[in-house]
Amino acid sequence: MPQLADTDDDLKYSVWEQRCKLEMTLKALESVAKRGGSAHNLPENHYFYITFVTKECKKGIPDWLHTKYPNDLTIVLQYQFRNLEVNRKRKNISVSVVFNGNEENLVIPWKALTRFDDPGAKITFLLGNSDTYQHSEHENLSLKDADSNSPVSSNVIKLADFRPSRVNSPS
């Protein structure tokens, strides 16, 4: 993310804008973390897509995720997550999510964040890395989110894909 020197007399609107977007992202995540940091603590109709550069998460994500998604990854915080924490001292976000029935702990540095979406609030923030980082080779294969009609990276991991299918019984 661009840095602003204290002695700089120029008006750095783009830098200030990025700081504001990051701060709003962190406030949204902290709000859920303070309520308990799990799927049960999301305000009604809210859930989050968080896109980040996997190369910036050297030790923060499992090796298999680095291998499968070498450039960027979007996770969805909606149904199966817990232990959400925003660490302002270390400048990272940590969360436990379930992949293929296994819980994985992710630690995502703020500098890795490229996008934050809350479809329930119809909010999308393109963050620091989005200006300089070009999304992976999947860039042109975007998905559409049914709620917000905003494009979402093709590297979205849909947690519903990992849940057992339910058979609706007739009532």
Coordinates of C-alpha atoms in Angstrom, one line a residue:
M1 CA 0.0 0.0 0.0
P2 CA 1.4 3.5 -0.8
Q3 CA 3.0 5.4 2.1
L4 CA 2.4 9.0 2.9
A5 CA 5.3 10.9 4.4
D6 CA 4.4 13.4 7.2
T7 CA 6.4 16.2 5.5
D8 CA 4.7 15.7 2.1
D9 CA 2.7 18.9 1.2
D10 CA 0.8 17.2 -1.8
L11 CA -2.8 16.2 -1.4
K12 CA -2.6 12.4 -1.6
Y13 CA -6.3 11.6 -2.2
S14 CA -5.6 8.1 -3.6
V15 CA -3.5 7.2 -0.6
W16 CA -6.2 8.5 1.8
E17 CA -8.9 6.8 -0.1
Q18 CA -7.0 3.4 0.2
R19 CA -6.5 4.0 4.0
C20 CA -10.3 4.7 4.4
K21 CA -11.3 1.6 2.4
L22 CA -8.9 -0.6 4.5
E23 CA -10.2 0.9 7.7
M24 CA -13.8 0.3 6.8
T25 CA -12.9 -3.3 5.8
L26 CA -11.2 -3.8 9.2
K27 CA -14.1 -2.2 11.1
A28 CA -16.6 -4.6 9.4
L29 CA -14.4 -7.6 10.3
E30 CA -13.8 -6.3 13.8
S31 CA -17.5 -5.9 14.4
V32 CA -18.1 -9.6 13.7
A33 CA -15.0 -10.6 15.7
K34 CA -16.2 -8.6 18.7
R35 CA -19.5 -10.5 18.5
G36 CA -17.7 -13.8 18.7
G37 CA -15.9 -14.1 15.4
S38 CA -18.0 -16.9 13.8
A39 CA -20.7 -17.5 11.2
H40 CA -23.3 -17.2 14.0
N41 CA -22.2 -13.7 14.7
L42 CA -22.8 -12.1 11.3
P43 CA -25.5 -9.5 11.2
E44 CA -28.5 -10.6 9.3
N45 CA -28.1 -10.6 5.5
H46 CA -24.4 -9.9 5.7
Y47 CA -21.5 -12.1 4.5
F48 CA -18.0 -11.3 3.2
Y49 CA -15.9 -12.1 0.2
I50 CA -12.3 -11.4 0.9
T51 CA -9.8 -11.6 -2.0
F52 CA -6.1 -11.7 -1.4
V53 CA -2.8 -12.3 -3.1
T54 CA -1.7 -15.8 -2.0
K55 CA 2.0 -15.0 -2.7
E56 CA 1.8 -12.4 0.1
C57 CA 0.8 -15.1 2.6
K58 CA 4.0 -17.0 2.9
K59 CA 3.3 -18.9 6.1
G60 CA -0.3 -17.8 6.6
I61 CA -2.1 -20.3 4.5
P62 CA -1.5 -24.1 4.0
D63 CA 0.9 -25.2 1.2
W64 CA -1.9 -26.9 -0.7
L65 CA -3.8 -23.6 -1.1
H66 CA -0.6 -22.0 -2.4
T67 CA -0.3 -24.8 -4.9
K68 CA -3.9 -24.7 -6.0
Y69 CA -4.2 -20.9 -6.0
P70 CA -0.7 -19.5 -6.7
N71 CA -1.8 -16.0 -7.4
D72 CA -5.0 -15.0 -5.7
L73 CA -7.9 -16.5 -3.7
T74 CA -11.3 -15.3 -2.6
I75 CA -12.8 -16.8 0.6
V76 CA -16.4 -16.4 1.6
L77 CA -17.1 -15.8 5.3
Q78 CA -20.7 -16.8 5.6
Y79 CA -21.5 -20.3 6.9
Q80 CA -18.4 -22.2 8.1
F81 CA -15.9 -19.9 9.7
R82 CA -14.8 -19.1 13.3
N83 CA -12.0 -17.5 15.2
L84 CA -12.1 -14.3 13.1
E85 CA -9.6 -11.8 14.5
V86 CA -8.2 -8.5 13.3
N87 CA -4.7 -7.9 14.7
R88 CA -3.8 -4.3 14.3
K89 CA -0.4 -4.7 15.9
R90 CA 0.7 -7.5 13.4
K91 CA -1.4 -6.0 10.6
N92 CA -3.2 -9.2 9.7
I93 CA -6.5 -11.0 9.7
S94 CA -6.8 -14.5 11.0
V95 CA -9.8 -16.8 10.5
S96 CA -10.5 -20.6 10.6
V97 CA -12.4 -21.9 7.6
V98 CA -13.5 -25.4 6.5
F99 CA -12.2 -26.9 3.3
N100 CA -13.1 -30.4 2.3
G101 CA -14.4 -31.1 5.9
N102 CA -11.0 -29.9 7.4
E103 CA -10.6 -26.7 9.4
E104 CA -7.7 -24.6 8.2
N105 CA -6.4 -21.5 9.9
L106 CA -5.5 -18.6 7.6
V107 CA -3.5 -15.6 8.4
I108 CA -3.8 -12.9 5.8
P109 CA -1.6 -9.8 6.0
W110 CA -3.4 -6.5 5.2
K111 CA -0.9 -5.9 2.4
A112 CA -2.2 -9.0 0.6
L113 CA -5.8 -7.8 0.5
T114 CA -7.1 -6.8 -2.9
R115 CA -10.9 -6.8 -2.5
F116 CA -13.6 -6.8 0.1
D117 CA -17.3 -7.4 -0.7
D118 CA -20.3 -7.4 1.6
P119 CA -23.2 -8.3 -0.8
G120 CA -25.7 -7.7 2.0
A121 CA -24.7 -4.1 2.2
K122 CA -23.9 -3.8 -1.5
I123 CA -20.4 -2.7 -0.7
T124 CA -17.2 -3.5 -2.6
F125 CA -13.8 -2.1 -1.9
L126 CA -10.8 -2.5 -4.2
L127 CA -7.9 -2.4 -1.8
G128 CA -4.2 -1.5 -2.0
N129 CA -2.9 -4.5 -4.0
S130 CA -5.7 -4.2 -6.6
D131 CA -4.0 -1.2 -8.2
T132 CA -0.7 -2.9 -8.7
Y133 CA -1.6 -6.6 -8.8
Q134 CA -3.2 -8.0 -11.9
H135 CA -5.4 -11.0 -11.1
S136 CA -4.3 -14.4 -12.2
E137 CA -4.9 -16.1 -15.5
H138 CA -8.5 -16.7 -14.4
E139 CA -9.2 -13.0 -14.5
N140 CA -11.5 -13.2 -17.5
L141 CA -13.5 -16.1 -16.0
S142 CA -15.5 -14.2 -13.4
L143 CA -18.5 -15.5 -11.6
K144 CA -21.5 -13.3 -10.8
D145 CA -22.8 -13.1 -7.3
A146 CA -26.6 -13.5 -7.4
D147 CA -27.2 -11.0 -4.6
S148 CA -25.1 -8.1 -5.7
N149 CA -24.5 -8.7 -9.4
S150 CA -20.9 -7.8 -8.8
P151 CA -18.1 -9.9 -10.5
V152 CA -16.3 -12.2 -8.1
S153 CA -12.9 -13.8 -8.8
S154 CA -13.0 -17.3 -10.4
N155 CA -10.9 -18.5 -7.5
V156 CA -13.9 -18.2 -5.1
I157 CA -14.1 -21.3 -2.8
K158 CA -17.8 -21.8 -2.3
L159 CA -18.3 -23.5 1.1
A160 CA -21.6 -25.0 -0.2
D161 CA -19.4 -27.2 -2.5
F162 CA -18.0 -28.9 0.6
R163 CA -21.2 -29.5 2.5
P164 CA -23.1 -32.8 2.1
S165 CA -26.1 -32.3 -0.1
R166 CA -29.4 -32.3 1.7
V167 CA -32.5 -34.0 0.4
N168 CA -35.7 -32.0 1.0
S169 CA -38.4 -34.0 2.5
P170 CA -41.9 -33.3 1.4
S171 CA -44.1 -31.6 4.1

